[in-house]
PDB file of C-alpha atoms in Angstrom:
ATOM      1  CA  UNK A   1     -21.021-171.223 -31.964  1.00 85.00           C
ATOM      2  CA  UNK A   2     -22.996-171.778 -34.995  1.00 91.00           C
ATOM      3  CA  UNK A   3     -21.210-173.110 -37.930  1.00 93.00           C
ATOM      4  CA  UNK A   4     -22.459-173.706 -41.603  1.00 96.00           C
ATOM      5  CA  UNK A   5     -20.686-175.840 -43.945  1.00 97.00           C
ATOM      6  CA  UNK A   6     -21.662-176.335 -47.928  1.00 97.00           C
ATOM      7  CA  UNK A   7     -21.199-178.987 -49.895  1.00 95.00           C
ATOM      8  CA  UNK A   8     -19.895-179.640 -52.748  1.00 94.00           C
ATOM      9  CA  UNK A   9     -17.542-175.978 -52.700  1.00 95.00           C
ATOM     10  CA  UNK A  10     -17.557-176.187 -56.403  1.00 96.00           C
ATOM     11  CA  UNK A  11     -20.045-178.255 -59.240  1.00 96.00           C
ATOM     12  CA  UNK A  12     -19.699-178.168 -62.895  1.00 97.00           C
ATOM     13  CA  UNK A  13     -22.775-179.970 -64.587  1.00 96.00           C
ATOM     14  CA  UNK A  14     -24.486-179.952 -68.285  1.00 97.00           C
ATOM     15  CA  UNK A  15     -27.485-178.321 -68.952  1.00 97.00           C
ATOM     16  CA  UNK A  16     -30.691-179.712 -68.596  1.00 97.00           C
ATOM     17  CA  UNK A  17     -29.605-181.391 -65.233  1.00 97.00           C
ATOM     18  CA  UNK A  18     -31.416-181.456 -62.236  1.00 97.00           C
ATOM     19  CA  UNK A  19     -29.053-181.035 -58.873  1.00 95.00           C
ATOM     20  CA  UNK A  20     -29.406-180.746 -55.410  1.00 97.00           C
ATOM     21  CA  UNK A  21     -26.659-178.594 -53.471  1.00 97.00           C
ATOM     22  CA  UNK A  22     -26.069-179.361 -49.615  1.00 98.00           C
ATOM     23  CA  UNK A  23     -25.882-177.041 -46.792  1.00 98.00           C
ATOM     24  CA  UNK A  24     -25.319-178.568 -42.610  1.00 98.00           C
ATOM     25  CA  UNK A  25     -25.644-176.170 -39.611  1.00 97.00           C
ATOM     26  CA  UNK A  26     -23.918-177.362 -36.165  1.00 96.00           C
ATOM     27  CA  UNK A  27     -26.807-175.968 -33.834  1.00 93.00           C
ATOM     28  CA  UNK A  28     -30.304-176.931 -35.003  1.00 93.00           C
ATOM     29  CA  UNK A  29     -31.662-173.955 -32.894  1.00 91.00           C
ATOM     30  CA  UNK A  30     -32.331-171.753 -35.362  1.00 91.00           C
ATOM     31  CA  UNK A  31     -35.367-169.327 -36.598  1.00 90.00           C
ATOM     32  CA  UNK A  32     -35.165-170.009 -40.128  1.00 92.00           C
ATOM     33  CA  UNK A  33     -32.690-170.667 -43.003  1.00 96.00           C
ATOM     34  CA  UNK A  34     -32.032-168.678 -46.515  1.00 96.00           C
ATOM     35  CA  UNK A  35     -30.464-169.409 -49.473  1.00 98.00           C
ATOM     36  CA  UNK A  36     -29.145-166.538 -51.483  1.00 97.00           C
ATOM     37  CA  UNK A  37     -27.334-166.461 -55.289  1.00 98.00           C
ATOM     38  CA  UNK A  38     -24.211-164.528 -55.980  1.00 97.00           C
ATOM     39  CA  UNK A  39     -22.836-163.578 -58.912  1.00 96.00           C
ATOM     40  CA  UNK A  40     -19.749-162.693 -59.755  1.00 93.00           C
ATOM     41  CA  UNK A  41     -19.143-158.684 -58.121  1.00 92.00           C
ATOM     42  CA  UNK A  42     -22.739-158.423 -57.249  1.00 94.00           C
ATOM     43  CA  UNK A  43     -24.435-158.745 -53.806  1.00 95.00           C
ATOM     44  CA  UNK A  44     -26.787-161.544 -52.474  1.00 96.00           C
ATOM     45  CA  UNK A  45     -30.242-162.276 -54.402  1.00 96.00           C
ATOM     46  CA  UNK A  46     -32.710-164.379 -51.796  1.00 96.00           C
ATOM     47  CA  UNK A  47     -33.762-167.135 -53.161  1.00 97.00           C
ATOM     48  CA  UNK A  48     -35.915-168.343 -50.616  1.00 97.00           C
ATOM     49  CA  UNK A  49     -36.327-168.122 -47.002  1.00 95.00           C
ATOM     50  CA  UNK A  50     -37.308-171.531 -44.826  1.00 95.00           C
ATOM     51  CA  UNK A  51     -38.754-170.612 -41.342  1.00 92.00           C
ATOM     52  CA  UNK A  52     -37.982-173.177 -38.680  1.00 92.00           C
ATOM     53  CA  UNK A  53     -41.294-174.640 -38.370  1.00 93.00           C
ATOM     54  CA  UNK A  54     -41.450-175.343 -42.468  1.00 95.00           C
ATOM     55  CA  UNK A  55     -40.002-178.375 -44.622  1.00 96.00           C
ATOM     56  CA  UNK A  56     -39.599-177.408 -47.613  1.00 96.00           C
ATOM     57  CA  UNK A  57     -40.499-173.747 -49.708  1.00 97.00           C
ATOM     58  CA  UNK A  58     -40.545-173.982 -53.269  1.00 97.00           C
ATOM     59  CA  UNK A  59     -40.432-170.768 -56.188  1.00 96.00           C
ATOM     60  CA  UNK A  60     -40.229-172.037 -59.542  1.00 97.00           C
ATOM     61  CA  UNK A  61     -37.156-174.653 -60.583  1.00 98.00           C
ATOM     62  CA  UNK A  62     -35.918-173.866 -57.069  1.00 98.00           C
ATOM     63  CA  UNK A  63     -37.274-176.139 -54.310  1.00 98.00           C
ATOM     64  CA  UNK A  64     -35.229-176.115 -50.909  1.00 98.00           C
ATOM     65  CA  UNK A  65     -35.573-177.990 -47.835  1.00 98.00           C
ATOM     66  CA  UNK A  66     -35.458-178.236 -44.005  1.00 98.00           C
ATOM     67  CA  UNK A  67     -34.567-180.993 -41.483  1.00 97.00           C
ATOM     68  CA  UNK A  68     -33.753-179.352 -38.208  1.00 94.00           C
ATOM     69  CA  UNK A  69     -33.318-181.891 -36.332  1.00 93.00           C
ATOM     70  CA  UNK A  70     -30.276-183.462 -38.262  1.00 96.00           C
ATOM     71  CA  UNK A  71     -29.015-179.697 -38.963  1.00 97.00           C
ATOM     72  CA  UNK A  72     -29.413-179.670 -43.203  1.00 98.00           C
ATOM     73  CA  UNK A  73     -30.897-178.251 -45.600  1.00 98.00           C
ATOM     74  CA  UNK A  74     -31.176-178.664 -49.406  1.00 98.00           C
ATOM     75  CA  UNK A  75     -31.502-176.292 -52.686  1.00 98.00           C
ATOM     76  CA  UNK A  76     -32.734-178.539 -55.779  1.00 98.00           C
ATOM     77  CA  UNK A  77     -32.487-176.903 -59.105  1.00 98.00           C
ATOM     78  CA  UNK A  78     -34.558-178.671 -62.061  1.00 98.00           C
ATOM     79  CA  UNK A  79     -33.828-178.452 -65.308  1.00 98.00           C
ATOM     80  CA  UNK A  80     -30.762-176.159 -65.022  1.00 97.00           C
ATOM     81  CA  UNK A  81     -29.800-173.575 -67.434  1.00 97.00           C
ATOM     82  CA  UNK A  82     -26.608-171.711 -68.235  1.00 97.00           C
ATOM     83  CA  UNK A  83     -28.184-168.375 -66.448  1.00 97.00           C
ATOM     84  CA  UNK A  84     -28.182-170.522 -63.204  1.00 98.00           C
ATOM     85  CA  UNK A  85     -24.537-170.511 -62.746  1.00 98.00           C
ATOM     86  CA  UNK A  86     -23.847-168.622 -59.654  1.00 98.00           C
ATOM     87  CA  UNK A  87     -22.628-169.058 -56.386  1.00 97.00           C
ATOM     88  CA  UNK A  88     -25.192-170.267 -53.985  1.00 98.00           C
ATOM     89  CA  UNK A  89     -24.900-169.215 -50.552  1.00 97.00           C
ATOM     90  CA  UNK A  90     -26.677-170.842 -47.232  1.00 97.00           C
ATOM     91  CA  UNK A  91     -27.042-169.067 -44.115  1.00 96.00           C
ATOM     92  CA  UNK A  92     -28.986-169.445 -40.566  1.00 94.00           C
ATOM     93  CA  UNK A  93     -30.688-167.279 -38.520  1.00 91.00           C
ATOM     94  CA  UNK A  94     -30.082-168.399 -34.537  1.00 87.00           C
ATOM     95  CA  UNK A  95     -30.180-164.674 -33.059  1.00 74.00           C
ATOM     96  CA  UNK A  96     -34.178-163.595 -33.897  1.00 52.00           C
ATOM     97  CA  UNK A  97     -33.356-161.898 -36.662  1.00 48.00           C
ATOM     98  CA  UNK A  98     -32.134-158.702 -35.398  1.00 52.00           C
ATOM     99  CA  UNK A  99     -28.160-160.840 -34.758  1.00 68.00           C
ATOM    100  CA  UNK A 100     -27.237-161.286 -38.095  1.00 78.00           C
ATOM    101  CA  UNK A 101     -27.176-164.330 -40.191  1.00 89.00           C
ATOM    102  CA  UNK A 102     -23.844-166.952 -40.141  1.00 92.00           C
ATOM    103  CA  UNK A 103     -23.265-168.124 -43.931  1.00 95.00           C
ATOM    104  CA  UNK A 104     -21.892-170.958 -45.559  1.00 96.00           C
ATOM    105  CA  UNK A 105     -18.750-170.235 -47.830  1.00 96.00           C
ATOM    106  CA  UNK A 106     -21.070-171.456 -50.982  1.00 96.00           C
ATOM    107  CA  UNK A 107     -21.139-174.142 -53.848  1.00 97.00           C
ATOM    108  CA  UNK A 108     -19.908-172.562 -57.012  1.00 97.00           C
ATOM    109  CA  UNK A 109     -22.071-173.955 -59.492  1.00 98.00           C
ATOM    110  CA  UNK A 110     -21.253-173.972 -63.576  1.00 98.00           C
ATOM    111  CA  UNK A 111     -24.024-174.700 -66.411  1.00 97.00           C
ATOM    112  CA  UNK A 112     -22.354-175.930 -69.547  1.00 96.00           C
ATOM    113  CA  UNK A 113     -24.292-174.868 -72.481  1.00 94.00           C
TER     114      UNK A 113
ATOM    115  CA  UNK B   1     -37.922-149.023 -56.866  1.00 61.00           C
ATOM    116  CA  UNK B   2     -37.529-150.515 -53.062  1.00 69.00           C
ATOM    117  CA  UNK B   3     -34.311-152.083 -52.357  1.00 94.00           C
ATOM    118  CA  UNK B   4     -30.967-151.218 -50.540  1.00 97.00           C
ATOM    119  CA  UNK B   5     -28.524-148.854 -52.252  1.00 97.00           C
ATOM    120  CA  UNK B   6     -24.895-149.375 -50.963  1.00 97.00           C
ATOM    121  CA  UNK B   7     -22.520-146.300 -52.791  1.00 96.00           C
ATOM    122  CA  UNK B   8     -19.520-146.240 -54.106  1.00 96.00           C
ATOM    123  CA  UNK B   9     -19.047-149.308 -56.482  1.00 96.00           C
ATOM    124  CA  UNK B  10     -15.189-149.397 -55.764  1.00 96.00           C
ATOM    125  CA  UNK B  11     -13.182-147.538 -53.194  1.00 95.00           C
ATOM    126  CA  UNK B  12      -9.564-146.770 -52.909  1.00 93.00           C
ATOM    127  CA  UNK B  13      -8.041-146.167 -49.849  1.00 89.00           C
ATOM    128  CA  UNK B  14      -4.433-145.014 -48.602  1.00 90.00           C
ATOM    129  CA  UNK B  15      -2.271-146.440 -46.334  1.00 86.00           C
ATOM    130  CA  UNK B  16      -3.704-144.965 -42.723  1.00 86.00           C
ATOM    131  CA  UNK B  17      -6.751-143.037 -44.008  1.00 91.00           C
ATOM    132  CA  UNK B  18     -10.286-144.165 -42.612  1.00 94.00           C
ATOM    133  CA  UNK B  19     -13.137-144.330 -45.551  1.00 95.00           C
ATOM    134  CA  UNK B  20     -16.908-144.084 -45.003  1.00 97.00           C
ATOM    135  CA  UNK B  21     -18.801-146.557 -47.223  1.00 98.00           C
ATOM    136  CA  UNK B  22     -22.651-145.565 -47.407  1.00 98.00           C
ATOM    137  CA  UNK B  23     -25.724-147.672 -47.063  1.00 98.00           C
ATOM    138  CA  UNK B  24     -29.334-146.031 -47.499  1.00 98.00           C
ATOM    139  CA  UNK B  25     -32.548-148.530 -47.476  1.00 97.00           C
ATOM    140  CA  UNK B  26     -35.784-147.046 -48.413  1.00 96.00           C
ATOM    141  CA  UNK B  27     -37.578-150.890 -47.464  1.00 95.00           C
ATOM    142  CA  UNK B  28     -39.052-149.090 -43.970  1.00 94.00           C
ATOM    143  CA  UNK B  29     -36.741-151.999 -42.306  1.00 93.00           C
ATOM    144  CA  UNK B  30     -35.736-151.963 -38.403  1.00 93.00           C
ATOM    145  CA  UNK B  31     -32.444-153.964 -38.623  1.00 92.00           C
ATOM    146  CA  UNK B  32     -29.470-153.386 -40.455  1.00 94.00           C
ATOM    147  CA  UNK B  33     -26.123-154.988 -40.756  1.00 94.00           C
ATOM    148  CA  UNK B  34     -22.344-155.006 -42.428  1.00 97.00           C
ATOM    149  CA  UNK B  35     -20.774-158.160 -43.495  1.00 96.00           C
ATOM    150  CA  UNK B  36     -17.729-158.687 -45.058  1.00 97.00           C
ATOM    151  CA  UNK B  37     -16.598-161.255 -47.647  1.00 97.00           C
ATOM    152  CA  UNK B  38     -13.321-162.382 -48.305  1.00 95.00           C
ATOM    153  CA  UNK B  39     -12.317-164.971 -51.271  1.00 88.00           C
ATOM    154  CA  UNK B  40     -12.621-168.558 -49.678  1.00 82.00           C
ATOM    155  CA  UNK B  41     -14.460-167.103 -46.786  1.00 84.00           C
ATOM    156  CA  UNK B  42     -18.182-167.318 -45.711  1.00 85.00           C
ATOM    157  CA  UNK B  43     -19.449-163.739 -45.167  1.00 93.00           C
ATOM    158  CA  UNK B  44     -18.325-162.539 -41.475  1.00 94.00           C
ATOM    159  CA  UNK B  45     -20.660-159.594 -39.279  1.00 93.00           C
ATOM    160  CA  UNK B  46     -19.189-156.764 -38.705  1.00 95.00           C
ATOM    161  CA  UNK B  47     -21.559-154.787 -37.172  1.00 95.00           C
ATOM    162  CA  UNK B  48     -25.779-154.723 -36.831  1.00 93.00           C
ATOM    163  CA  UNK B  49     -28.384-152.038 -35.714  1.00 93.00           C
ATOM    164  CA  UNK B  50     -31.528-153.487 -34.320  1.00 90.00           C
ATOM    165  CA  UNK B  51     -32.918-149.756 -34.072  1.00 91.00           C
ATOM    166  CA  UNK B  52     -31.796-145.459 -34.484  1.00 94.00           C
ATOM    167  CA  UNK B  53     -29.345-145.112 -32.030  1.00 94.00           C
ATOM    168  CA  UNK B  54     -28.806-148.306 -31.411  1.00 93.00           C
ATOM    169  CA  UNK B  55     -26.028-150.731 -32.718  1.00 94.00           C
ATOM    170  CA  UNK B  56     -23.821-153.985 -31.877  1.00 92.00           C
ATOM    171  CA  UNK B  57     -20.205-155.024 -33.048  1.00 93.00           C
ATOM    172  CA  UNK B  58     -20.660-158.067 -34.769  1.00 91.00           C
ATOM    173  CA  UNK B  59     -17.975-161.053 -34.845  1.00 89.00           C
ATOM    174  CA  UNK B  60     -15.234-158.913 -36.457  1.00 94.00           C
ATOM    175  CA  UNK B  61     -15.950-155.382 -35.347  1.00 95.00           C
ATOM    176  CA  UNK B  62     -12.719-154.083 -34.751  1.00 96.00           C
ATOM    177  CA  UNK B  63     -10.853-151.440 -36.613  1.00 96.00           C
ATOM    178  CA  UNK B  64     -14.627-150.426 -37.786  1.00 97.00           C
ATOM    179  CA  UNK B  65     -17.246-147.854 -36.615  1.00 97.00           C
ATOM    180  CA  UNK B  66     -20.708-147.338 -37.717  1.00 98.00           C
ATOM    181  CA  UNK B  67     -23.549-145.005 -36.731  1.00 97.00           C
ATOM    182  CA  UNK B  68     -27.341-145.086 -37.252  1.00 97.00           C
ATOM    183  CA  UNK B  69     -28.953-141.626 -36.772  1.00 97.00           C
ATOM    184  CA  UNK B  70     -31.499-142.020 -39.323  1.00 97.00           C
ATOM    185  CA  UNK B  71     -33.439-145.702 -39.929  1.00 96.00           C
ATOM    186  CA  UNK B  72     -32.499-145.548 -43.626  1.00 97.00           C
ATOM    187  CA  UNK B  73     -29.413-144.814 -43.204  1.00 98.00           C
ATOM    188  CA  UNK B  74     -26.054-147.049 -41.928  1.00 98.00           C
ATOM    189  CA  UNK B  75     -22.782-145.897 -42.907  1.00 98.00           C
ATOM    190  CA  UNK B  76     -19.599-147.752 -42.071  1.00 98.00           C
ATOM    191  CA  UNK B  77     -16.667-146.149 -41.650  1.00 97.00           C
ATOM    192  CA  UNK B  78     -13.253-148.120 -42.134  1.00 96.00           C
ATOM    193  CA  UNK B  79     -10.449-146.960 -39.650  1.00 94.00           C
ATOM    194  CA  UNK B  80      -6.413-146.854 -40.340  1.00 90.00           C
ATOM    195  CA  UNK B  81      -6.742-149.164 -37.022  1.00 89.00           C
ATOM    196  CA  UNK B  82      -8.125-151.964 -39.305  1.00 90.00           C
ATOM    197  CA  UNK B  83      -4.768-153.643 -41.024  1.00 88.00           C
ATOM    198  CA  UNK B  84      -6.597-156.051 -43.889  1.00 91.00           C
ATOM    199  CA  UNK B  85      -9.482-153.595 -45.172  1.00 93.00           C
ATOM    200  CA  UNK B  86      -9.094-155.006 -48.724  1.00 95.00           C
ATOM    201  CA  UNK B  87     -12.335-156.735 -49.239  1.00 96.00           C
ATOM    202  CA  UNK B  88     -16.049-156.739 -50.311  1.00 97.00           C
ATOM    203  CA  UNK B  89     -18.456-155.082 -48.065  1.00 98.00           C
ATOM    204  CA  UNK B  90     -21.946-155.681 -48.025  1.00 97.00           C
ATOM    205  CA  UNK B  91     -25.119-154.144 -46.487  1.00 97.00           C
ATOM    206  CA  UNK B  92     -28.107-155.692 -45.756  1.00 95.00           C
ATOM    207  CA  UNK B  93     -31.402-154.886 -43.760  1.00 94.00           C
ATOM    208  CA  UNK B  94     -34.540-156.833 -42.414  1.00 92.00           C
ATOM    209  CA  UNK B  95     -37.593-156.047 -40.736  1.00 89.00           C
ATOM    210  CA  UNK B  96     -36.061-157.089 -37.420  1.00 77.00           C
ATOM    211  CA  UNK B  97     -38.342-159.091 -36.098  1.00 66.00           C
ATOM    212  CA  UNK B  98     -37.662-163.200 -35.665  1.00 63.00           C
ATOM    213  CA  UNK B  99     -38.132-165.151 -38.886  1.00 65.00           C
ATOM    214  CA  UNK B 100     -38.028-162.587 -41.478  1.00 82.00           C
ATOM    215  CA  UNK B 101     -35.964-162.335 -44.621  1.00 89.00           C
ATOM    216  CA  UNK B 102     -32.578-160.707 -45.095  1.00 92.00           C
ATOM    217  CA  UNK B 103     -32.273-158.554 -48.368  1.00 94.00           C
ATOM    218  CA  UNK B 104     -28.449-157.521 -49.703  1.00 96.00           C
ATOM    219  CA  UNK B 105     -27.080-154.057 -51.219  1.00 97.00           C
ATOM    220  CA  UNK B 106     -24.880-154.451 -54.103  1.00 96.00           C
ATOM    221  CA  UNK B 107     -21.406-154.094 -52.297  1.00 97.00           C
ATOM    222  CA  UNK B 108     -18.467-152.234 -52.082  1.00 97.00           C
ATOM    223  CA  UNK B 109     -15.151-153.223 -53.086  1.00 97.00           C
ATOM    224  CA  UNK B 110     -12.652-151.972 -51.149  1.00 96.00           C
ATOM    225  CA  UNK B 111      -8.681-152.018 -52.012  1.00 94.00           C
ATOM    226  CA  UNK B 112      -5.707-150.470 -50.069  1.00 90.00           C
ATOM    227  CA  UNK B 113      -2.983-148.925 -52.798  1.00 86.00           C
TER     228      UNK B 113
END
């Protein structure tokens, strides 16, 4: 069974930082991998979606990355602001899309102004 | 707009009466599924629709029932047979096919009083 941990759970960091958040997966058969934001009450925003065949996808400050193979994946944030503090959520697709995605628990991430 | 509307906001439920909490998508999207998120916990699947007519239970499916008679549409409906229901529900829908995105409602918070 596919499992997804992320580390760190929790990262406090000034602003103007740049910061790289980890996420492993157990089974590196997979379709593709997202990372979403949460705030607080709110459902998921996708941040951006990594298909299994890609290394890296990029929008904006937000660059994440794939290795398959060794089951990780990467979200770097440059020059972080205070509106970037969120909790950031992984999660992998191994069913074809249609079988749901299994999700990380998240890194809770805090921009000190 | 496009997006996925999830309705209501907050829901109170009694001691052993079931609750329906509504999704609606209006994203022309095949697939559509109900997680649930607990504090500490990685978002779990309840259950997923691949197609009208058509739906699976997901890892924690009982003491739930859904229904899909119109693709927009995927209401969940909380039984009395579930004994934790306190949580955050969330709806989300994709075109179906392998490799595509996953995109979120808002959520429902749910609380037994």
């Amino acid at each position: 069974k596919q499992e997804v941990t992320q580390i760190p759970a929790a990262l406090s960091v000034p602003e103007g930082e740049n910061l790289v958040l980890n996420c492993s997966f157990t089974d590196s058969a997979i379709y593709n991998l997202q990372w979403f934001r949460q705030d607080p009450g709110k459902g998921l925003t996708s941040l951006l979606l990594i298909q299994s065949s890609q290394r890296e996808q990029t929008s904006g400050r937000l660059n994440a990355s794939l290795d398959k193979s060794s089951g990780r994946s990467t979200l770097y944030i440059a020059a972080s602001q205070p509106g970037d503090s969120a909790t950031y959520l992984c999660a992998v697709n191994s069913g074809g899309g249609a079988d749901g995605l299994t999700f990380g628990k998240g890194t809770h991430l805090i921009i000190q102004p | 707009d496009g997006g996925i509307t999830q309705s209501p906001k907050y829901l109170f439920r009694k001691e052993g009466q079931n609750v329906t909490l509504s999704c609606e998508q209006n994203l022309n999207h095949d697939a559509m599924y109900w997680y649930r998120q607990d504090p500490g916990q990685g978002l779990r699947l309840i259950y997923y629709s691949q197609i009208v007519n058509d739906f699976q239970k997901g890892d924690i499916a009982e003491g739930y029932s859904v229904s899909r008679e119109k693709k927009e549409s995927f209401p969940l409906t909380v039984t009395s047979a579930q004994k934790n229901p306190t949580a955050f529900y969330l709806c989300a829908s994709s075109i179906g096919r392998a490799n595509t995105e996953a995109f979120f409602g808002q959520g429902t918070r749910l609380t037994v009083v």
